[in-house]
Coordinates of C-alpha atoms in Angstrom, one line a residue:
M225 CA -30.5 7.6 -18.1
G226 CA -27.3 6.6 -16.2
R227 CA -25.4 6.1 -19.4
L228 CA -26.5 9.4 -20.9
R229 CA -25.5 11.2 -17.7
F230 CA -22.1 9.5 -17.7
L231 CA -21.5 10.5 -21.4
F232 CA -22.5 14.1 -20.7
A233 CA -20.1 14.2 -17.7
L234 CA -17.3 12.6 -19.7
W235 CA -17.6 15.2 -22.6
M236 CA -17.7 18.1 -20.2
A237 CA -14.7 16.8 -18.4
K238 CA -12.7 16.2 -21.6
L239 CA -13.6 19.8 -22.8
S240 CA -12.2 21.1 -19.6
V241 CA -8.7 19.7 -20.4
P242 CA -7.9 22.0 -23.3
A243 CA -9.7 24.9 -21.5
L244 CA -7.3 24.5 -18.5
K245 CA -4.3 24.6 -20.8
I246 CA -5.5 27.7 -22.7
T247 CA -6.1 29.5 -19.4
H248 CA -2.8 28.3 -17.9
H249 CA -4.5 26.6 -15.0
D250 CA -2.8 23.6 -13.4
G251 CA -5.8 21.6 -12.3
T252 CA -4.5 18.0 -12.2
D253 CA -7.8 16.6 -10.8
F254 CA -10.3 19.2 -12.0
P255 CA -11.6 17.2 -15.0
G256 CA -12.3 14.2 -12.8
S257 CA -13.8 16.4 -10.1
L258 CA -16.2 17.9 -12.7
A259 CA -17.1 14.5 -14.1
C260 CA -17.9 13.1 -10.6
R261 CA -20.0 16.1 -9.7
L262 CA -22.1 15.7 -12.9
C263 CA -22.2 11.9 -12.6
P264 CA -21.7 10.6 -9.0
D265 CA -21.1 7.1 -10.2
F266 CA -18.8 8.1 -13.0
L267 CA -16.1 5.6 -11.9
R268 CA -18.7 2.8 -12.4
Y269 CA -18.9 3.4 -16.2
I270 CA -15.4 4.7 -17.2
G271 CA -13.2 2.3 -19.1
R272 CA -10.1 0.9 -17.5
P273 CA -7.3 -1.6 -18.4
G274 CA -7.8 -5.3 -17.7
T275 CA -5.3 -5.3 -14.9
I276 CA -5.3 -2.7 -12.1
V277 CA -2.6 -2.2 -9.4
A278 CA -3.4 0.2 -6.6
V279 CA -0.9 1.6 -4.1
T280 CA -1.9 3.2 -0.8
G281 CA -0.4 3.9 2.7
T282 CA 0.7 6.8 4.8
N283 CA 4.2 7.3 3.3
G284 CA 5.9 6.2 0.1
K285 CA 2.9 5.6 -2.2
T286 CA 3.9 8.1 -4.8
T287 CA 7.4 6.7 -5.1
V288 CA 6.2 3.1 -5.1
T289 CA 3.5 3.9 -7.8
N290 CA 6.0 5.6 -10.0
T291 CA 8.6 2.8 -9.5
I292 CA 6.1 0.1 -10.5
A293 CA 5.0 2.1 -13.5
D294 CA 8.7 2.7 -14.5
I295 CA 9.5 -1.0 -14.3
L296 CA 6.5 -2.0 -16.3
E297 CA 7.1 0.5 -19.0
M298 CA 10.8 -0.5 -19.3
N299 CA 9.5 -4.0 -19.8
G300 CA 7.3 -3.0 -22.8
K301 CA 4.0 -2.4 -21.0
R302 CA 1.8 0.6 -21.7
V303 CA 0.8 2.0 -18.3
L304 CA -2.0 4.3 -17.3
S305 CA -1.0 6.0 -14.1
N306 CA -1.6 9.1 -12.0
R307 CA 2.1 9.9 -11.7
A308 CA 1.4 13.5 -10.6
G309 CA 0.1 12.1 -7.3
S310 CA -3.5 13.3 -7.6
N311 CA -4.7 10.3 -5.6
M312 CA -8.3 11.0 -4.5
W313 CA -11.4 9.9 -6.3
S314 CA -11.3 13.0 -8.6
G315 CA -7.6 12.3 -9.5
I316 CA -8.4 8.7 -10.3
A317 CA -11.3 9.7 -12.5
T318 CA -9.1 12.2 -14.3
T319 CA -6.4 9.6 -15.0
L320 CA -9.0 7.1 -16.4
L321 CA -10.9 9.6 -18.5
L322 CA -7.7 10.8 -20.1
G323 CA -7.1 7.2 -21.2
C324 CA -10.5 6.8 -22.8
N325 CA -12.2 8.0 -26.0
L326 CA -15.4 10.1 -26.2
G327 CA -17.5 6.9 -25.8
G328 CA -15.9 6.2 -22.4
K329 CA -14.0 3.1 -23.8
L330 CA -10.4 2.6 -23.1
R331 CA -8.1 3.5 -26.0
K332 CA -6.2 0.6 -27.5
G333 CA -2.7 -0.2 -26.2
Y334 CA -3.0 0.2 -22.5
D335 CA -2.0 -3.0 -20.7
I336 CA -2.3 -2.0 -17.1
A337 CA -3.3 0.8 -14.7
V338 CA -1.1 1.7 -11.7
L339 CA -3.0 4.0 -9.4
E340 CA -1.9 5.8 -6.3
V341 CA -4.9 5.9 -4.0
D342 CA -5.4 8.1 -1.0
E343 CA -6.2 6.0 2.1
R344 CA -9.3 8.0 3.1
S345 CA -10.7 7.8 -0.5
S346 CA -10.8 4.0 -0.4
P347 CA -14.6 3.8 0.2
R348 CA -15.2 6.0 -2.8
I349 CA -12.9 4.2 -5.2
Y350 CA -12.7 0.4 -4.5
P351 CA -16.5 -0.3 -4.9
F352 CA -16.0 0.8 -8.6
I353 CA -12.3 0.3 -9.3
Q354 CA -11.4 -3.1 -7.9
P355 CA -7.6 -3.6 -7.9
D356 CA -6.1 -7.0 -8.9
V357 CA -3.2 -6.1 -6.6
L358 CA -3.2 -3.6 -3.8
V359 CA 0.2 -2.6 -2.4
V360 CA 0.1 -1.1 1.1
T361 CA 3.3 0.7 2.2
N362 CA 2.5 1.4 5.9
L363 CA 0.0 3.0 8.2
Y364 CA 0.9 5.4 11.1
R365 CA -0.1 8.7 12.5
D366 CA -0.6 11.5 10.0
S367 CA -2.5 14.8 10.0
I368 CA -4.8 14.7 13.0
K369 CA -7.3 17.1 11.4
R370 CA -7.8 14.8 8.4
N371 CA -6.8 11.3 9.4
G372 CA -7.5 11.1 13.1
H373 CA -5.3 8.1 13.9
S374 CA -3.9 5.0 12.1
E375 CA -6.7 2.7 13.3
F376 CA -9.3 5.0 11.8
I377 CA -7.5 4.9 8.5
F378 CA -7.1 1.1 8.8
G379 CA -10.9 0.9 9.1
K380 CA -11.5 3.0 6.0
I381 CA -9.3 0.8 3.9
A382 CA -10.6 -2.5 5.4
Q383 CA -14.3 -1.7 4.9
A384 CA -13.8 -1.0 1.2
L385 CA -11.4 -3.9 0.2
P386 CA -12.8 -6.1 -2.5
A387 CA -12.4 -9.8 -1.5
K388 CA -10.8 -10.7 -4.8
T389 CA -7.9 -8.2 -4.4
R390 CA -4.5 -9.7 -3.7
L391 CA -2.7 -7.7 -1.1
L392 CA 1.0 -7.0 -0.9
L393 CA 1.6 -5.9 2.7
N394 CA 4.5 -4.6 4.8
G395 CA 5.6 -7.5 7.0
D396 CA 7.3 -5.1 9.4
D397 CA 4.1 -3.1 10.1
M398 CA 1.8 -4.6 12.7
I399 CA -0.9 -2.2 11.6
S400 CA -1.2 -2.3 7.8
G401 CA 0.0 -5.9 7.9
L402 CA -3.4 -6.9 9.5
L403 CA -5.4 -5.8 6.4
G404 CA -7.4 -8.6 4.7
E405 CA -6.7 -11.1 7.5
G406 CA -8.8 -14.2 6.8
V407 CA -10.4 -12.6 3.7
N408 CA -8.0 -11.6 1.0
P409 CA -5.0 -13.5 -0.5
R410 CA -2.0 -11.8 1.2
T411 CA 1.7 -11.6 0.4
F412 CA 4.3 -9.9 2.6
Y413 CA 7.5 -8.0 2.0
R414 CA 10.0 -6.9 4.7
V415 CA 13.4 -5.5 5.4
A416 CA 15.8 -7.6 7.5
R417 CA 17.7 -6.1 10.4
T418 CA 20.1 -3.4 9.3
T419 CA 23.1 -1.7 10.8
R420 CA 20.7 1.1 11.9
S421 CA 18.0 -1.1 13.5
T422 CA 17.7 -0.8 17.2
D423 CA 16.6 -3.1 20.1
G424 CA 14.3 -0.4 21.6
C425 CA 12.0 2.1 19.9
P426 CA 14.3 5.1 19.1
N427 CA 11.4 7.6 18.5
T428 CA 8.8 9.5 20.5
A429 CA 5.9 8.1 18.5
C430 CA 5.2 4.4 18.5
D431 CA 1.7 3.5 17.1
R432 CA 1.8 -0.2 17.9
S433 CA 3.1 -1.6 21.2
A434 CA 0.3 -4.0 22.1
C435 CA -0.7 -7.3 20.4
P436 CA -3.7 -6.7 18.1
H437 CA -5.1 -10.1 19.1
C438 CA -4.8 -10.3 22.9
G439 CA -3.6 -6.8 24.0
H440 CA -0.5 -7.9 25.7
L441 CA 2.8 -6.1 25.2
L442 CA 4.5 -7.0 21.9
Q443 CA 8.1 -8.3 21.9
F444 CA 10.2 -6.6 19.2
D445 CA 13.2 -8.4 17.8
Y446 CA 14.3 -5.1 16.5
Y447 CA 12.9 -1.7 15.4
H448 CA 13.6 0.0 12.1
Y449 CA 11.9 3.2 13.1
H450 CA 8.8 4.0 15.2
H451 CA 6.7 0.8 15.3
I452 CA 8.1 -0.5 12.1
G453 CA 10.1 -3.7 12.8
K454 CA 9.9 -7.4 13.5
A455 CA 7.6 -8.2 16.5
H456 CA 5.7 -11.1 18.1
C457 CA 3.5 -11.7 21.1
L458 CA 4.9 -13.8 23.9
H459 CA 1.4 -14.3 25.4
C460 CA -0.6 -15.6 22.4
G461 CA 2.1 -16.3 19.9
F462 CA 0.8 -13.9 17.3
S463 CA 3.1 -12.6 14.6
L464 CA 2.7 -11.5 11.0
P465 CA 3.2 -14.3 8.4
E466 CA 6.6 -14.9 6.9
A467 CA 7.5 -12.5 4.1
T468 CA 7.9 -13.8 0.5
F469 CA 10.0 -10.8 -0.5
E470 CA 12.9 -9.6 1.7
A471 CA 15.5 -6.9 1.5
A472 CA 18.7 -8.0 3.2
E473 CA 22.3 -6.9 3.5
V474 CA 21.4 -3.3 3.2
D475 CA 24.4 -1.1 2.6
F476 CA 23.4 2.5 3.4
D477 CA 26.7 4.0 2.3
K478 CA 26.6 2.5 -1.2
G479 CA 22.8 2.6 -1.5
C480 CA 22.3 -1.1 -2.3
F481 CA 20.7 -4.2 -0.9
T482 CA 19.9 -7.9 -1.8
F483 CA 16.4 -8.8 -2.8
R484 CA 15.5 -12.3 -1.8
E485 CA 12.6 -14.5 -2.8
P486 CA 12.3 -18.3 -2.1
G487 CA 13.2 -20.4 -5.1
Q488 CA 14.6 -17.4 -7.0
A489 CA 18.1 -16.1 -7.6
D490 CA 19.0 -13.1 -5.4
L491 CA 18.7 -9.7 -7.0
H492 CA 21.3 -7.0 -6.2
L493 CA 19.4 -3.7 -6.3
H494 CA 20.2 0.0 -5.7
S495 CA 18.3 2.5 -3.5
K496 CA 19.0 6.0 -2.4
Q497 CA 22.1 6.3 -0.3
G498 CA 21.4 6.3 3.4
N499 CA 17.6 6.1 3.0
L500 CA 15.7 3.3 4.6
F501 CA 12.4 4.5 3.1
S502 CA 13.9 3.9 -0.3
V503 CA 14.8 0.3 0.6
F504 CA 11.2 -0.3 1.6
N505 CA 9.8 1.4 -1.5
V506 CA 12.0 -0.5 -4.0
T507 CA 11.3 -3.8 -2.2
A508 CA 7.5 -3.2 -2.4
A509 CA 7.7 -2.2 -6.1
V510 CA 9.8 -5.1 -7.1
G511 CA 7.7 -7.5 -5.1
C512 CA 4.6 -6.2 -6.9
C513 CA 6.1 -6.7 -10.3
R514 CA 7.1 -10.2 -9.4
M515 CA 3.4 -10.8 -8.4
L516 CA 2.5 -9.5 -11.9
G517 CA 4.7 -12.2 -13.5
L518 CA 7.8 -10.2 -14.5
A519 CA 11.1 -12.0 -14.4
G520 CA 13.6 -11.0 -11.7
E521 CA 16.4 -10.1 -14.1
D522 CA 14.1 -7.9 -16.2
I523 CA 13.0 -6.1 -13.1
A524 CA 16.5 -5.6 -11.8
Q525 CA 17.6 -4.1 -15.2
A526 CA 14.7 -1.6 -15.0
V527 CA 15.5 -0.7 -11.4
E528 CA 19.1 0.1 -12.4
A529 CA 18.0 2.6 -15.0
P530 CA 18.4 6.2 -14.0
P531 CA 15.3 7.3 -12.0
V532 CA 13.3 10.3 -12.8
Q533 CA 14.0 13.2 -10.4
T534 CA 10.9 14.0 -8.4
G535 CA 12.4 16.8 -6.3
R536 CA 11.4 14.9 -3.1
F537 CA 15.1 14.1 -2.4
E538 CA 17.9 15.6 -4.4
R539 CA 21.5 16.5 -4.1
R540 CA 23.2 19.3 -6.0
Q541 CA 26.7 20.7 -5.9
A542 CA 27.4 24.4 -5.8
G543 CA 31.2 24.6 -5.9
K544 CA 32.4 23.0 -2.6
L545 CA 28.9 23.3 -1.1
E546 CA 26.4 20.4 -1.3
I547 CA 22.8 21.4 -1.4
V548 CA 20.3 18.7 -0.2
T549 CA 16.6 19.2 -0.7
M550 CA 14.2 16.8 1.0
L551 CA 10.4 16.6 1.4
S552 CA 9.3 16.6 5.1
K553 CA 5.6 16.2 5.1
N554 CA 3.7 18.8 7.0
Q555 CA 1.5 17.4 9.8
N556 CA 3.2 14.0 9.4
P557 CA 5.6 13.4 12.4
I558 CA 6.9 10.1 11.1
S559 CA 8.0 11.5 7.7
S560 CA 9.4 14.6 9.4
T561 CA 11.3 12.6 12.0
Q562 CA 12.9 10.3 9.3
S563 CA 13.8 13.3 7.1
I564 CA 15.5 15.2 9.9
A565 CA 17.3 12.0 11.0
Q566 CA 19.1 12.0 7.7
L567 CA 21.3 14.8 9.0
S568 CA 23.0 12.3 11.3
H569 CA 24.3 10.5 8.2
M570 CA 25.6 13.6 6.4
A571 CA 29.3 14.3 6.8
G572 CA 30.8 17.6 7.7
E573 CA 29.4 21.0 8.9
K574 CA 25.7 21.6 8.1
T575 CA 23.4 24.6 7.7
V576 CA 19.7 23.6 8.0
V577 CA 16.7 25.3 6.5
L578 CA 13.2 24.4 7.7
T579 CA 10.2 25.3 5.7
I580 CA 8.0 22.6 7.1
T581 CA 5.2 24.6 8.6
D582 CA 2.3 26.1 6.7
S583 CA 3.8 28.0 3.8
L584 CA 0.4 28.7 2.3
D585 CA -1.4 29.2 5.7
K586 CA -4.5 31.0 4.3
L587 CA -5.2 28.2 1.8
H588 CA -4.0 25.0 3.6
G589 CA -3.3 26.1 7.1
H590 CA -4.7 24.9 10.4
E591 CA -4.3 25.6 14.0
D592 CA -3.0 22.2 15.2
I593 CA 0.7 22.1 16.0
S594 CA 0.7 18.9 18.1
W595 CA 2.5 17.1 15.3
L596 CA 5.6 19.1 16.1
Y597 CA 5.7 17.4 19.5
D598 CA 5.5 13.9 18.0
T599 CA 8.4 14.7 15.7
D600 CA 12.0 14.1 16.8
F601 CA 14.4 16.9 16.1
D602 CA 17.4 15.4 18.0
A603 CA 19.7 15.6 15.0
L604 CA 19.6 19.4 15.1
K605 CA 21.3 19.3 18.5
D606 CA 24.5 17.9 17.1
A607 CA 27.5 20.2 17.0
S608 CA 27.9 19.7 13.2
V609 CA 24.7 21.6 12.7
E610 CA 25.9 25.2 12.9
S611 CA 22.7 27.1 12.3
V612 CA 19.0 26.4 11.7
Y613 CA 17.0 28.8 9.5
I614 CA 13.2 28.6 10.2
G615 CA 10.7 30.1 7.8
G616 CA 7.0 30.8 7.8
R617 CA 4.2 32.3 9.9
R618 CA 4.6 29.5 12.4
C619 CA 8.4 29.8 12.8
Y620 CA 8.0 30.8 16.5
D621 CA 5.9 27.7 17.2
L622 CA 8.6 25.5 15.7
A623 CA 11.4 27.4 17.4
L624 CA 9.7 26.9 20.8
R625 CA 9.5 23.1 20.1
L626 CA 13.2 23.0 19.2
I627 CA 14.2 24.9 22.3
L628 CA 12.1 22.7 24.5
G629 CA 13.8 19.7 22.8
G630 CA 17.2 20.9 23.7
V631 CA 18.3 22.6 20.5
P632 CA 20.5 25.6 21.5
E633 CA 18.6 28.9 20.9
E634 CA 21.6 30.6 19.5
K635 CA 21.5 28.3 16.5
L636 CA 18.1 29.5 15.4
R637 CA 17.4 32.1 12.8
L638 CA 13.6 33.0 12.5
F639 CA 11.9 34.5 9.4
T640 CA 8.2 35.0 8.9
D641 CA 9.1 36.2 5.4
Y642 CA 10.6 33.6 3.0
G643 CA 12.3 36.2 0.9
E644 CA 14.1 37.6 3.9
L645 CA 15.2 34.1 4.8
E646 CA 16.7 33.6 1.4
Q647 CA 18.6 36.8 1.3
T648 CA 20.0 36.3 4.8
L649 CA 21.0 32.7 3.9
L650 CA 22.8 33.9 0.7
A651 CA 24.8 36.4 2.8
Q652 CA 25.6 34.1 5.7
A653 CA 25.7 30.5 4.4
P654 CA 29.2 28.9 4.2
K655 CA 30.8 28.2 0.9
E656 CA 31.7 24.6 1.9
G657 CA 29.9 21.8 3.7
T658 CA 26.2 21.1 3.3
V659 CA 23.0 23.2 3.2
A660 CA 20.1 20.9 4.0
I661 CA 16.7 22.3 3.0
F662 CA 13.6 20.5 4.4
F663 CA 10.3 21.5 2.9
E664 CA 6.6 20.7 3.3
L665 CA 4.7 19.8 0.1
Y666 CA 3.3 23.3 -0.6
A667 CA 6.7 24.9 0.1
K668 CA 8.5 23.1 -2.7
P669 CA 8.7 26.2 -4.9
I670 CA 10.2 28.1 -2.0
A671 CA 12.8 25.4 -1.4
M672 CA 13.7 25.2 -5.1
G673 CA 14.0 29.0 -5.2
I674 CA 16.5 28.9 -2.3
R675 CA 18.5 26.2 -4.0
K676 CA 18.5 28.1 -7.3
A677 CA 19.8 31.2 -5.5
L678 CA 22.6 29.2 -3.8
L679 CA 23.6 27.6 -7.2
E680 CA 23.6 31.1 -8.8
R681 CA 25.8 32.4 -6.0
A682 CA 28.3 29.7 -6.6
G683 CA 28.2 30.3 -10.4
E684 CA 28.8 34.1 -9.9
E685 CA 31.8 33.4 -7.7
V686 CA 33.3 31.1 -10.3
Q687 CA 32.9 33.7 -13.1
A688 CA 34.4 36.4 -10.9

């Protein structure tokens, strides 16, 4: 009966794929959601490649997943992956069923699956889909409504981890770095001290200050950001194990660093200019591919290939005006803090656009705004930031937070209507310098529309 139910669910889900295309619906996880509703243990039966890599964590999992898949594909592997970022159980089911035939068997040719997995979905996925390698990017505070706190999410992942899974963990994170302790085979990666590392925590939020073993205050050799850095306990001597993979000699201006591994030649790799997250993400992806047996030189050549633009961080030129668009995750104070901090590393005069509150409030909104007070907006106080355009129904909540944080009120321009924001910006934005547009996930179309309008303005001026 179980097998028949599975096949019925599979066929219905596969029929939904062309139906969605015909009706012009963009349901990236609908087929998998349908399949799992019709057959709750659908993931138990669906075919999958012989090797499975999973990537999870609060930030960076989409980038790491896509980078691993890119490296593998450039080295001749055929990869099954949920690149669109639909990372819950329904998205995983959709990815796998698209790689299978009508009998539920994996189509020939797939060598490996690289799956981005939502942290909270771990208990619904890992009992059925057991990764050979699990990469964990980091764990820290996220949406309070959904994730509670980092220890809660840690527990969700820990309870579901298969003992056979090899873990690749962030050796600079005293939260996620504890996963699998004493149970799973563990390998660590880290980033050595950089020119931007600090002796004290530079941010409002720090999710790990006490030793996880004895509760005494941790001693940090340095901080990268928030609680991410190298730490040990003076009382009991606890520290995370030494890292196998290390990013060193990070040059933020050139966007490059040295990847080191004991007994192997150094690799000189590129990352996004000025972006520490990018250094961590590339190091994690390269470390994973080394664990899968790829040669260092082959990995380095793949990393050097032009990356696919995801829209999460892009630079475009409109005449003498540079337009920077950057994802700043809604309800995620760590992501937002690090995104806003990039302003400090942009030269010249800057105009800032913030579409980081609930752009689709009726669909995805919520009443909690506490995350704004865990987010650091200090970079907006700098004299180089001439004006700050704030959009959305919660623009007044964000404006109050900025004023309380010391951002001059005269810099702020408030718009509940995004169309009005765009028109005012087009009329008032300078023709030189930088316009930095920060957007939450659902506001990406708004941010891209503003960028397009600025590019068209520059084009019209050239033609004139």
